[in-house]
CSV table of C-alpha atoms and ligand atoms in Angstrom, one decimal:
chain,number,residue,atom,x,y,z
G,1179,MET,CA,-5.6,15.0,55.8
G,1180,ASN,CA,-7.8,17.7,54.2
G,1181,VAL,CA,-4.8,19.9,53.4
G,1182,SER,CA,-3.1,16.9,51.9
G,1183,ASP,CA,-6.2,16.1,49.8
G,1184,SER,CA,-6.3,19.7,48.6
G,1185,GLU,CA,-2.7,19.5,47.5
G,1186,ARG,CA,-3.4,16.4,45.5
G,1187,VAL,CA,-6.5,17.9,43.9
G,1188,ALA,CA,-4.5,20.9,42.9
G,1189,THR,CA,-1.7,18.7,41.5
G,1190,GLN,CA,-4.2,16.7,39.4
G,1191,LEU,CA,-6.0,19.9,38.1
G,1192,ALA,CA,-2.7,21.5,37.2
G,1193,ALA,CA,-1.6,18.3,35.3
G,1194,ASP,CA,-4.9,18.5,33.4
G,1195,GLY,CA,-4.2,22.0,32.3
G,1196,TYR,CA,-6.0,24.1,34.9
G,1197,GLU,CA,-4.3,27.1,36.4
G,1198,ILE,CA,-4.5,27.2,40.2
G,1199,THR,CA,-5.1,30.6,41.9
G,1200,ARG,CA,-5.7,31.6,45.5
G,1201,ASN,CA,-7.3,34.8,44.3
G,1202,GLU,CA,-11.0,34.1,44.4
G,1203,ALA,CA,-11.9,37.0,42.2
G,1204,ALA,CA,-9.8,35.6,39.4
G,1205,ALA,CA,-11.2,32.1,39.6
G,1206,ASP,CA,-13.6,30.4,37.2
G,1207,VAL,CA,-14.0,27.5,39.6
G,1208,VAL,CA,-14.0,27.6,43.4
G,1209,LEU,CA,-13.5,24.4,45.3
G,1210,LEU,CA,-14.4,24.2,49.0
G,1211,ASN,CA,-12.9,21.2,50.8
G,1212,THR,CA,-15.0,20.5,53.9
G,1213,CYS,CA,-14.8,19.0,57.4
G,1214,SER,CA,-17.7,17.5,59.3
G,1215,VAL,CA,-16.0,16.4,62.5
G,1216,ARG,CA,-18.0,19.1,64.4
G,1217,GLU,CA,-21.1,21.0,63.6
G,1218,LYS,CA,-19.3,24.3,63.6
G,1219,ALA,CA,-17.0,23.1,60.8
G,1220,GLU,CA,-20.1,22.2,58.8
G,1221,HIS,CA,-21.7,25.6,59.3
G,1222,LYS,CA,-18.6,27.3,57.9
G,1223,LEU,CA,-19.3,25.6,54.6
G,1224,PHE,CA,-22.6,27.4,54.1
G,1225,THR,CA,-21.1,30.7,55.2
G,1226,ARG,CA,-18.4,30.3,52.6
G,1227,VAL,CA,-20.8,29.3,49.9
G,1228,GLY,CA,-22.8,32.4,50.5
G,1229,GLN,CA,-19.7,34.6,50.4
G,1230,VAL,CA,-18.6,33.2,47.1
G,1231,GLY,CA,-21.9,34.1,45.4
G,1232,LYS,CA,-22.0,37.5,47.1
G,1233,ALA,CA,-18.4,38.5,46.2
G,1234,ALA,CA,-19.1,37.7,42.6
G,1235,ALA,CA,-22.3,39.7,42.6
G,1236,MET,CA,-20.5,42.7,44.1
G,1237,ARG,CA,-17.9,42.5,41.3
G,1238,GLY,CA,-20.7,42.3,38.8
G,1239,ALA,CA,-19.2,39.0,37.7
G,1240,ARG,CA,-20.9,35.7,37.0
G,1241,LYS,CA,-20.7,33.4,40.0
G,1242,PRO,CA,-17.8,31.0,39.6
G,1243,LEU,CA,-18.5,27.3,39.3
G,1244,LEU,CA,-18.7,26.0,42.8
G,1245,GLY,CA,-17.6,22.5,43.8
G,1246,ILE,CA,-17.9,21.0,47.3
G,1247,LEU,CA,-15.3,18.4,48.3
G,1248,GLY,CA,-14.5,16.5,51.5
G,1249,CYS,CA,-16.4,14.9,54.3
G,1250,VAL,CA,-19.6,17.1,54.1
G,1251,ALA,CA,-19.7,16.3,50.4
G,1252,GLN,CA,-19.4,12.6,51.1
G,1253,LEU,CA,-22.0,12.5,53.8
G,1254,GLU,CA,-24.6,14.8,52.3
G,1255,GLY,CA,-24.2,14.2,48.6
G,1256,GLU,CA,-27.0,15.5,46.4
G,1257,THR,CA,-28.9,17.0,49.4
G,1258,LEU,CA,-26.3,19.8,49.3
G,1259,PHE,CA,-27.9,21.1,46.0
G,1260,GLY,CA,-31.2,21.5,47.9
G,1261,LYS,CA,-29.5,23.4,50.7
G,1262,SER,CA,-27.8,25.9,48.4
G,1263,PRO,CA,-28.6,26.7,44.7
G,1264,ALA,CA,-25.1,28.2,44.4
G,1265,ILE,CA,-23.5,24.7,44.5
G,1266,ASP,CA,-22.7,23.2,41.1
G,1267,PHE,CA,-21.1,19.9,41.9
G,1268,VAL,CA,-20.3,17.5,44.8
G,1269,ILE,CA,-17.2,15.3,45.0
G,1270,GLY,CA,-16.8,12.7,47.8
G,1271,THR,CA,-13.7,11.9,49.8
G,1272,LYS,CA,-12.5,9.1,47.5
G,1273,ALA,CA,-13.5,10.8,44.2
G,1274,VAL,CA,-10.8,13.6,44.6
G,1275,GLY,CA,-8.9,12.2,41.6
G,1276,ARG,CA,-11.8,13.1,39.3
G,1277,VAL,CA,-12.4,16.8,40.0
G,1278,SER,CA,-11.4,17.7,36.4
G,1279,LYS,CA,-14.3,15.5,35.1
G,1280,ALA,CA,-16.7,17.2,37.4
G,1281,ILE,CA,-15.6,20.7,36.2
G,1282,GLU,CA,-15.9,19.7,32.5
G,1283,GLN,CA,-19.3,18.2,32.9
G,1284,SER,CA,-20.5,21.2,34.9
G,1285,PHE,CA,-19.1,23.6,32.3
G,1286,ASP,CA,-20.9,21.6,29.7
G,1287,GLY,CA,-24.2,22.4,31.5
G,1288,GLU,CA,-24.7,19.1,33.5
G,1289,LYS,CA,-26.6,20.0,36.6
G,1290,TYR,CA,-26.1,18.5,40.1
G,1291,TYR,CA,-23.0,16.5,39.1
G,1292,THR,CA,-22.2,14.2,42.0
G,1293,ASP,CA,-19.4,11.7,42.4
G,1294,LEU,CA,-19.3,9.8,45.7
G,1295,GLU,CA,-17.7,6.7,44.1
G,1296,ASN,CA,-14.5,4.9,45.0
G,1297,ARG,CA,-10.9,5.8,44.4
G,1298,GLU,CA,-9.6,4.7,41.0
G,1299,GLU,CA,-6.8,2.0,41.0
G,1300,SER,CA,-4.4,4.4,39.4
G,1301,TYR,CA,-4.9,7.2,42.0
G,1302,VAL,CA,-1.8,9.2,42.4
G,1303,TRP,CA,-0.9,10.0,46.1
G,1304,SER,CA,2.1,12.3,45.4
G,1305,VAL,CA,2.0,16.1,45.1
G,1306,ALA,CA,3.7,18.4,42.6
G,1307,ALA,CA,6.3,20.6,44.3
G,1308,SER,CA,4.4,23.7,43.1
G,1309,GLN,CA,1.3,22.6,45.0
G,1310,ARG,CA,2.8,21.8,48.4
G,1311,HIS,CA,1.9,23.8,51.5
G,1312,SER,CA,5.6,24.2,52.2
G,1313,PRO,CA,8.7,23.9,50.0
G,1314,PHE,CA,10.5,21.9,52.7
G,1315,VAL,CA,7.7,19.8,54.4
G,1316,ALA,CA,5.6,17.1,52.7
G,1317,PHE,CA,2.7,15.0,53.7
G,1318,VAL,CA,2.9,11.3,52.9
G,1319,PRO,CA,-0.4,9.5,53.4
G,1320,ILE,CA,0.1,5.9,54.6
G,1321,ILE,CA,-3.4,4.9,55.6
G,1322,GLU,CA,-6.8,6.3,54.8
G,1323,GLY,CA,-10.2,5.8,56.5
G,1324,CYS,CA,-11.0,4.4,59.9
G,1325,ASN,CA,-12.4,1.2,61.3
G,1326,LYS,CA,-12.6,2.3,64.9
G,1327,PHE,CA,-16.2,3.8,65.1
G,1328,CYS,CA,-15.7,5.8,68.3
G,1329,THR,CA,-19.3,6.5,69.1
G,1330,TYR,CA,-19.0,10.3,68.7
G,1331,CYS,CA,-17.1,10.3,65.4
G,1332,ILE,CA,-18.3,10.8,61.9
G,1333,VAL,CA,-14.9,9.9,60.2
G,1334,PRO,CA,-15.6,6.2,59.6
G,1335,PHE,CA,-18.7,7.3,57.7
G,1336,SER,CA,-17.1,10.1,55.7
G,1337,ARG,CA,-13.8,8.4,54.9
G,1338,GLY,CA,-14.8,4.8,54.9
G,1339,ARG,CA,-12.8,1.7,55.9
G,1340,GLU,CA,-9.0,1.6,56.6
G,1341,ASN,CA,-6.9,1.1,53.6
G,1342,SER,CA,-3.1,1.0,54.0
G,1343,LEU,CA,-0.9,2.0,51.1
G,1344,PRO,CA,1.8,-0.4,50.0
G,1345,ALA,CA,5.0,0.0,52.1
G,1346,SER,CA,7.2,-0.2,49.0
G,1347,GLU,CA,5.4,2.8,47.5
G,1348,ILE,CA,5.6,4.8,50.7
G,1349,VAL,CA,9.3,4.3,50.9
G,1350,ARG,CA,9.8,5.1,47.2
G,1351,HIS,CA,7.7,8.3,47.7
G,1352,VAL,CA,9.9,9.4,50.6
G,1353,TRP,CA,13.1,8.7,48.5
G,1354,ARG,CA,11.7,10.9,45.8
G,1355,LEU,CA,10.8,13.7,48.2
G,1356,ARG,CA,14.3,13.5,49.7
G,1357,ARG,CA,15.8,13.9,46.2
G,1358,GLU,CA,13.5,16.9,45.5
G,1359,GLY,CA,15.0,18.6,48.6
G,1360,ILE,CA,12.2,18.0,51.1
G,1361,ARG,CA,13.6,18.0,54.6
G,1362,GLU,CA,10.7,16.7,56.6
G,1363,VAL,CA,7.9,14.2,55.9
G,1364,HIS,CA,4.7,13.8,57.9
G,1365,LEU,CA,3.4,10.2,57.6
G,1366,ILE,CA,-0.4,10.9,57.9
G,1367,GLY,CA,-3.6,8.9,58.4
G,1368,GLN,CA,-6.5,8.9,60.8
G,1369,ASN,CA,-4.7,6.1,62.7
G,1370,VAL,CA,-1.1,5.7,61.4
G,1371,ASN,CA,-0.3,2.9,63.9
G,1372,SER,CA,-3.2,0.8,62.6
G,1373,TYR,CA,-1.1,0.5,59.4
G,1374,ARG,CA,-1.7,-2.9,58.0
G,1375,PRO,CA,-0.5,-3.3,54.4
G,1376,LYS,CA,-1.7,-6.3,52.3
G,1377,THR,CA,1.9,-7.6,51.9
G,1378,VAL,CA,5.2,-7.0,53.6
G,1379,ALA,CA,6.9,-5.9,50.4
G,1380,GLY,CA,9.2,-3.1,51.2
G,1381,LEU,CA,9.5,-4.1,54.9
G,1382,GLU,CA,11.4,-7.3,54.5
G,1383,ASN,CA,14.7,-5.9,55.9
G,1384,TYR,CA,13.1,-4.0,58.7
G,1385,PRO,CA,12.2,-5.8,61.9
G,1386,GLY,CA,9.6,-4.7,64.4
G,1387,ALA,CA,6.6,-5.8,66.4
G,1388,THR,CA,4.1,-4.2,64.2
G,1389,ALA,CA,3.8,-3.2,60.5
G,1390,PHE,CA,3.9,0.4,61.5
G,1391,SER,CA,7.1,0.2,63.5
G,1392,ARG,CA,8.6,-1.7,60.7
G,1393,LEU,CA,7.5,1.1,58.3
G,1394,LEU,CA,9.0,3.7,60.6
G,1395,ARG,CA,12.4,1.9,60.4
G,1396,ALA,CA,12.1,1.5,56.6
G,1397,VAL,CA,11.3,5.2,56.2
G,1398,ALA,CA,14.1,6.1,58.6
G,1399,ALA,CA,16.5,4.1,56.4
G,1400,THR,CA,15.9,6.5,53.4
G,1401,GLY,CA,18.0,9.0,55.3
G,1402,ILE,CA,15.4,11.8,54.9
G,1403,GLU,CA,16.3,14.3,57.6
G,1404,ARG,CA,13.1,14.4,59.6
G,1405,ILE,CA,10.1,12.1,59.9
G,1406,LYS,CA,7.0,12.9,61.9
G,1407,PHE,CA,3.7,10.9,62.0
G,1408,THR,CA,0.2,11.6,63.1
G,1409,THR,CA,-2.4,10.6,64.4
G,1410,SER,CA,-1.7,7.6,66.7
G,1411,PHE,CA,-4.5,5.5,68.1
G,1412,PRO,CA,-3.8,4.7,71.8
G,1413,ARG,CA,-5.0,1.1,71.8
G,1414,ASP,CA,-2.6,0.2,69.0
G,1415,PHE,CA,0.3,2.2,70.2
G,1416,HIS,CA,2.9,-0.6,70.6
G,1417,PRO,CA,6.0,0.1,72.8
G,1418,ASP,CA,8.1,-0.9,69.7
G,1419,ILE,CA,7.2,2.5,68.2
G,1420,VAL,CA,9.1,4.2,71.0
G,1421,GLU,CA,12.0,1.8,70.5
G,1422,ALA,CA,12.1,2.8,66.8
G,1423,LEU,CA,12.2,6.4,67.9
G,1424,ASP,CA,15.1,5.6,70.2
G,1425,GLU,CA,17.0,3.9,67.4
G,1426,HIS,CA,16.7,6.5,64.7
G,1427,GLU,CA,17.7,10.1,65.1
G,1428,ASN,CA,15.6,11.2,62.0
G,1429,LEU,CA,12.3,9.9,63.6
G,1430,CYS,CA,11.3,13.0,65.4
G,1431,ASN,CA,10.6,13.3,69.1
G,1432,TRP,CA,6.9,14.0,69.0
G,1433,VAL,CA,3.8,11.8,69.5
G,1434,HIS,CA,0.2,12.9,69.1
G,1435,LEU,CA,-1.9,10.5,71.1
G,1436,PRO,CA,-5.6,11.6,71.5
G,1437,VAL,CA,-6.9,10.5,74.9
G,1438,GLN,CA,-10.4,12.1,74.6
G,1439,SER,CA,-11.3,11.7,78.3
G,1440,GLY,CA,-9.7,10.9,81.6
G,1441,SER,CA,-12.7,8.8,82.8
G,1442,ASN,CA,-12.9,5.1,82.1
G,1443,ARG,CA,-16.6,5.2,82.2
G,1444,ILE,CA,-16.7,7.9,79.4
G,1445,LEU,CA,-14.0,6.1,77.4
G,1446,LYS,CA,-16.2,3.1,77.5
G,1447,THR,CA,-19.3,4.8,76.1
G,1448,MET,CA,-17.0,6.5,73.6
G,1449,ARG,CA,-15.9,3.0,72.6
G,1450,ARG,CA,-12.3,4.1,72.4
G,1451,GLY,CA,-10.8,0.7,73.1
G,1452,HIS,CA,-8.4,2.0,75.7
G,1453,THR,CA,-8.6,2.6,79.5
G,1454,ILE,CA,-6.8,5.3,81.4
G,1455,GLU,CA,-4.5,2.7,82.9
G,1456,ASN,CA,-3.3,1.5,79.5
G,1457,TYR,CA,-3.1,5.0,78.2
G,1458,LEU,CA,-0.8,6.0,81.1
G,1459,GLU,CA,1.3,2.9,80.4
G,1460,ARG,CA,1.9,4.2,76.9
G,1461,ILE,CA,2.7,7.7,78.3
G,1462,ASP,CA,5.2,6.2,80.8
G,1463,LYS,CA,6.9,4.3,78.0
G,1464,ILE,CA,7.1,7.5,75.9
G,1465,LYS,CA,8.4,9.5,78.8
G,1466,ALA,CA,11.0,6.8,79.6
G,1467,SER,CA,12.5,7.2,76.2
G,1468,THR,CA,16.2,8.1,75.9
G,1469,ARG,CA,14.9,11.1,73.9
G,1470,ARG,CA,12.7,13.9,75.2
G,1471,ILE,CA,9.5,13.1,73.3
G,1472,ALA,CA,6.9,15.8,73.1
G,1473,LEU,CA,3.4,14.7,73.8
G,1474,THR,CA,0.2,16.2,72.3
G,1475,THR,CA,-3.4,15.1,72.6
G,1476,ASP,CA,-7.1,15.7,71.8
G,1477,ILE,CA,-9.7,15.9,74.5
G,1478,ILE,CA,-13.5,16.1,74.2
G,1479,VAL,CA,-15.4,17.8,77.1
G,1480,GLY,CA,-19.2,17.4,77.7
G,1481,PHE,CA,-19.7,14.0,76.1
G,1482,PRO,CA,-23.2,12.6,77.0
G,1483,GLY,CA,-23.3,11.6,80.6
G,1484,GLU,CA,-20.0,13.3,81.6
G,1485,THR,CA,-20.3,14.1,85.3
G,1486,GLU,CA,-18.2,16.5,87.3
G,1487,ALA,CA,-16.3,13.5,88.6
G,1488,ASP,CA,-15.6,12.3,85.1
G,1489,PHE,CA,-14.4,15.7,84.1
G,1490,GLN,CA,-12.3,15.8,87.3
G,1491,ALA,CA,-10.6,12.6,86.1
G,1492,THR,CA,-9.8,14.4,82.8
G,1493,LEU,CA,-8.2,17.2,84.8
G,1494,ASP,CA,-6.2,14.7,86.8
G,1495,LEU,CA,-5.0,13.1,83.6
G,1496,ALA,CA,-3.8,16.4,82.2
G,1497,GLU,CA,-2.0,17.0,85.5
G,1498,TYR,CA,-0.2,13.7,85.1
G,1499,CYS,CA,0.7,13.8,81.4
G,1500,ARG,CA,2.0,17.4,81.1
G,1501,PHE,CA,1.2,17.7,77.4
G,1502,ASN,CA,3.2,20.0,75.2
G,1503,SER,CA,-0.2,21.0,73.7
G,1504,ALA,CA,-3.7,19.7,73.6
G,1505,TYR,CA,-6.7,20.4,71.4
G,1506,VAL,CA,-9.9,20.6,73.5
G,1507,PHE,CA,-13.3,20.3,71.8
G,1508,LYS,CA,-16.8,20.6,73.2
G,1509,TYR,CA,-18.8,17.5,72.3
G,1510,SER,CA,-20.8,18.1,69.1
G,1511,PRO,CA,-23.5,15.5,68.3
G,1512,ARG,CA,-23.1,14.3,64.8
G,1513,PRO,CA,-26.1,12.8,63.1
G,1514,GLY,CA,-25.5,9.2,62.0
G,1515,THR,CA,-23.0,8.4,64.8
G,1516,PRO,CA,-24.0,6.0,67.7
G,1517,ALA,CA,-23.6,8.8,70.3
G,1518,PHE,CA,-26.2,10.9,68.5
G,1519,ALA,CA,-28.9,8.7,70.0
G,1520,LEU,CA,-27.6,9.6,73.5
G,1521,PRO,CA,-29.1,12.6,75.3
G,1522,ASP,CA,-26.7,15.6,74.8
G,1523,ASP,CA,-27.2,16.3,78.5
G,1524,VAL,CA,-24.2,18.4,79.4
G,1525,SER,CA,-25.6,22.0,78.9
G,1526,ALA,CA,-23.8,24.4,76.6
G,1527,ALA,CA,-22.9,26.6,79.6
G,1528,GLU,CA,-21.4,23.6,81.4
G,1529,LYS,CA,-19.4,22.5,78.3
G,1530,THR,CA,-18.0,26.0,78.0
G,1531,GLU,CA,-17.2,26.1,81.7
G,1532,ARG,CA,-15.3,22.7,81.5
G,1533,PHE,CA,-13.6,23.8,78.3
G,1534,LEU,CA,-12.2,26.9,80.0
G,1535,ARG,CA,-11.2,25.1,83.2
G,1536,LEU,CA,-9.4,22.4,81.3
G,1537,ASP,CA,-7.8,24.9,78.9
G,1538,LYS,CA,-6.5,26.9,81.8
G,1539,LEU,CA,-4.9,23.8,83.4
G,1540,LEU,CA,-3.4,22.6,80.2
G,1541,ARG,CA,-1.9,26.1,79.5
G,1542,PHE,CA,-0.5,26.2,83.0
G,1543,HIS,CA,1.4,22.9,82.5
G,1544,GLN,CA,2.2,23.8,78.9
G,1545,GLN,CA,4.0,26.9,80.1
G,1546,ALA,CA,6.0,24.8,82.6
G,1547,VAL,CA,6.9,22.4,79.8
G,1548,PHE,CA,7.9,25.3,77.5
G,1549,ARG,CA,10.1,26.9,80.2
G,1550,GLY,CA,11.9,23.5,80.4
G,1551,TYR,CA,13.3,24.2,76.9
G,1552,ILE,CA,15.0,27.4,78.0
G,1553,ASN,CA,18.8,27.2,77.7
G,1554,ARG,CA,18.5,24.0,75.7
G,1555,THR,CA,19.4,23.8,72.1
G,1556,VAL,CA,16.8,22.4,69.7
G,1557,GLU,CA,17.0,21.6,66.0
G,1558,VAL,CA,14.7,23.9,64.0
G,1559,LEU,CA,13.8,23.6,60.3
G,1560,ALA,CA,13.8,27.2,59.1
G,1561,GLU,CA,10.4,27.2,57.3
G,1562,LYS,CA,9.4,30.8,56.6
G,1563,ILE,CA,10.0,34.5,57.5
G,1564,SER,CA,7.9,35.3,60.6
G,1565,GLU,CA,4.8,37.3,59.6
G,1566,LYS,CA,4.9,39.4,62.7
G,1567,HIS,CA,8.7,40.0,62.8
G,1568,PRO,CA,10.2,40.1,59.3
G,1569,ASP,CA,13.7,40.0,60.8
G,1570,GLN,CA,12.9,36.6,62.3
G,1571,ILE,CA,12.7,33.1,60.9
G,1572,SER,CA,9.9,30.7,62.1
G,1573,GLY,CA,10.0,27.0,62.0
G,1574,HIS,CA,9.3,23.8,63.9
G,1575,SER,CA,11.6,21.9,66.2
G,1576,THR,CA,11.9,18.1,66.0
G,1577,CYS,CA,9.4,18.1,68.8
G,1578,GLN,CA,6.9,20.1,66.7
G,1579,MET,CA,7.2,23.3,68.7
G,1580,VAL,CA,7.0,26.6,66.9
G,1581,VAL,CA,10.4,28.3,67.3
G,1582,ASN,CA,11.3,31.9,66.2
G,1583,PHE,CA,14.8,33.2,66.0
G,1584,ALA,CA,16.7,36.2,64.4
G,1585,GLY,CA,17.8,35.3,60.9
G,1586,ALA,CA,17.4,36.1,57.2
G,1587,SER,CA,16.0,34.3,54.2
G,1588,ASP,CA,19.3,32.6,53.2
G,1589,LEU,CA,18.6,30.2,56.1
G,1590,LEU,CA,15.3,29.0,54.8
G,1591,GLY,CA,15.2,25.2,54.3
G,1592,LYS,CA,18.1,24.6,56.6
G,1593,ILE,CA,18.0,22.8,59.9
G,1594,ILE,CA,19.5,25.0,62.5
G,1595,ASN,CA,20.6,24.6,66.1
G,1596,VAL,CA,18.7,27.2,68.1
G,1597,LYS,CA,19.3,27.9,71.8
G,1598,ILE,CA,16.0,28.7,73.5
G,1599,ILE,CA,16.0,31.9,75.5
G,1600,GLU,CA,12.3,32.7,76.0
G,1601,SER,CA,8.9,31.1,75.9
G,1602,LYS,CA,5.6,32.7,75.1
G,1603,ALA,CA,2.0,31.5,74.8
G,1604,ASN,CA,2.5,29.2,71.8
G,1605,THR,CA,6.0,29.9,70.6
G,1606,LEU,CA,9.6,29.5,71.8
G,1607,TYR,CA,12.2,32.2,71.0
G,1608,GLY,CA,15.9,31.5,70.6
G,1609,ARG,CA,19.1,32.5,68.9
G,1610,ILE,CA,21.3,30.5,66.5
G,1611,PHE,CA,23.7,28.5,68.5
R,1498,5AD,N1,-17.5,16.3,69.0
R,1498,5AD,C1,-16.4,17.0,69.4
R,1498,5AD,N2,-15.1,16.6,69.1
R,1498,5AD,C2,-15.0,15.6,68.2
R,1498,5AD,N3,-13.9,15.1,67.6
R,1498,5AD,C3,-14.2,14.1,66.8
R,1498,5AD,N4,-15.6,14.0,66.8
R,1498,5AD,C4,-16.1,14.9,67.6
R,1498,5AD,C5,-17.4,15.3,68.1
R,1498,5AD,N5,-18.5,14.7,67.6
R,1498,5AD,C6,-12.5,15.5,68.0
R,1498,5AD,C7,-11.7,14.3,68.6
R,1498,5AD,C8,-10.8,14.0,67.6
R,1498,5AD,C9,-10.5,15.3,66.9
R,1498,5AD,C10,-10.0,15.2,65.5
R,1498,5AD,O1,-11.8,15.9,66.8
R,1498,5AD,O2,-11.0,14.8,69.8
R,1498,5AD,O3,-9.6,13.4,68.1
R,1499,SF4,FE1,-12.8,9.1,64.7
R,1499,SF4,FE2,-12.1,7.3,66.6
R,1499,SF4,FE3,-11.5,6.9,64.0
R,1499,SF4,FE4,-10.2,8.8,65.4
R,1499,SF4,S1,-10.2,6.6,65.8
R,1499,SF4,S2,-11.1,9.0,63.3
R,1499,SF4,S3,-11.8,9.5,66.7
R,1499,SF4,S4,-13.6,6.9,64.9
């Protein structure tokens, strides 16, 4: 979501006449887009702020104008100016359409410019081709914000309530991307399957048990080659989503379904709204698909009150699910969330120990899952020349695995059948089939 926000900010700035550079030394304005989901992410901000000032001083140049965007900006607002005098302006998560104004005001000498206000009616969600993170893959936001209030999570506070974009606009957006040569779209949102537009306009011809599965069918009907979506919320993960995947080849075979814990007791204090039993029902439905759907997840270790038995339940869950990959996080108390009031009673050493044990088990299963691809042919979007091996192309399969294979730049942007011959830690290797 942050990468997508940054792309839209760059698009707007370029349209307003600014030139975008990734070369910090050449920049008159530096924008830092921030994450506050864990404390470590927040710390990074202040390290980067310090670096920007220091780098300018070393060059003997004036410090560039420094603007803070994103979740930390939204949550901390004007208090950021007190934490670092190098910061010139602060733009909240919904004010990203108005960065030009902040720059102008700050250049004109206005101090402590802060905009934490709402999105404007006319906000543009699309991105100029020149500002996309990839020439072949595009993000399409379908829902912003979150109403779930999991007790550990800051996102409902930093990104506000759920707001679904009109289906007709999403479908038009995908049509436009397809015409521009985009091969793969990622429908994105904190919880894509909580998608609930105000009207069914754009979905009339597409049946389904939920607005999200109808949207999947509507987007599939645009004929764009590949459609991925993330993140799905387990409680709202209706079996009809898997049915839509079974029906449409261009809906990719990958589901990211964050479980967070394998213990019902912990899930309850996390207020996730799902139990392990109904999570596993969803997993069984996904695994019973006619397609081989890759599964990924997020897990938190060391949530307040997590005992060895609770943690063991998480290990059991990992054993059962055989995830293609999983992001494991040590619990990080976030001020303002309900869990912040709970004692952070799993010691740092214990969190590290659980993290490592879980990581080891996940990697073990992951390697077995990866080996299962050997001798099979997967469709890979040739995205870029491999950084490590310039004679290889790197891309993603429909199941969101990184696949490398021998090839030259004329293949970039094409979808290629690759037979997998080897698997390594995070990558599959193959040859053109
Ligand atoms: N501590 C640790 N991990 C967290 N996440 C969200 N909030 C926290 C927190 N306070 C993780 C969850 C979520 C992912 C994006 O970040 O696993 O799915
Ligand atoms: Fe955070 Fe829970 Fe919302 Fe995900 S569903 S963004 S974990 S509150």
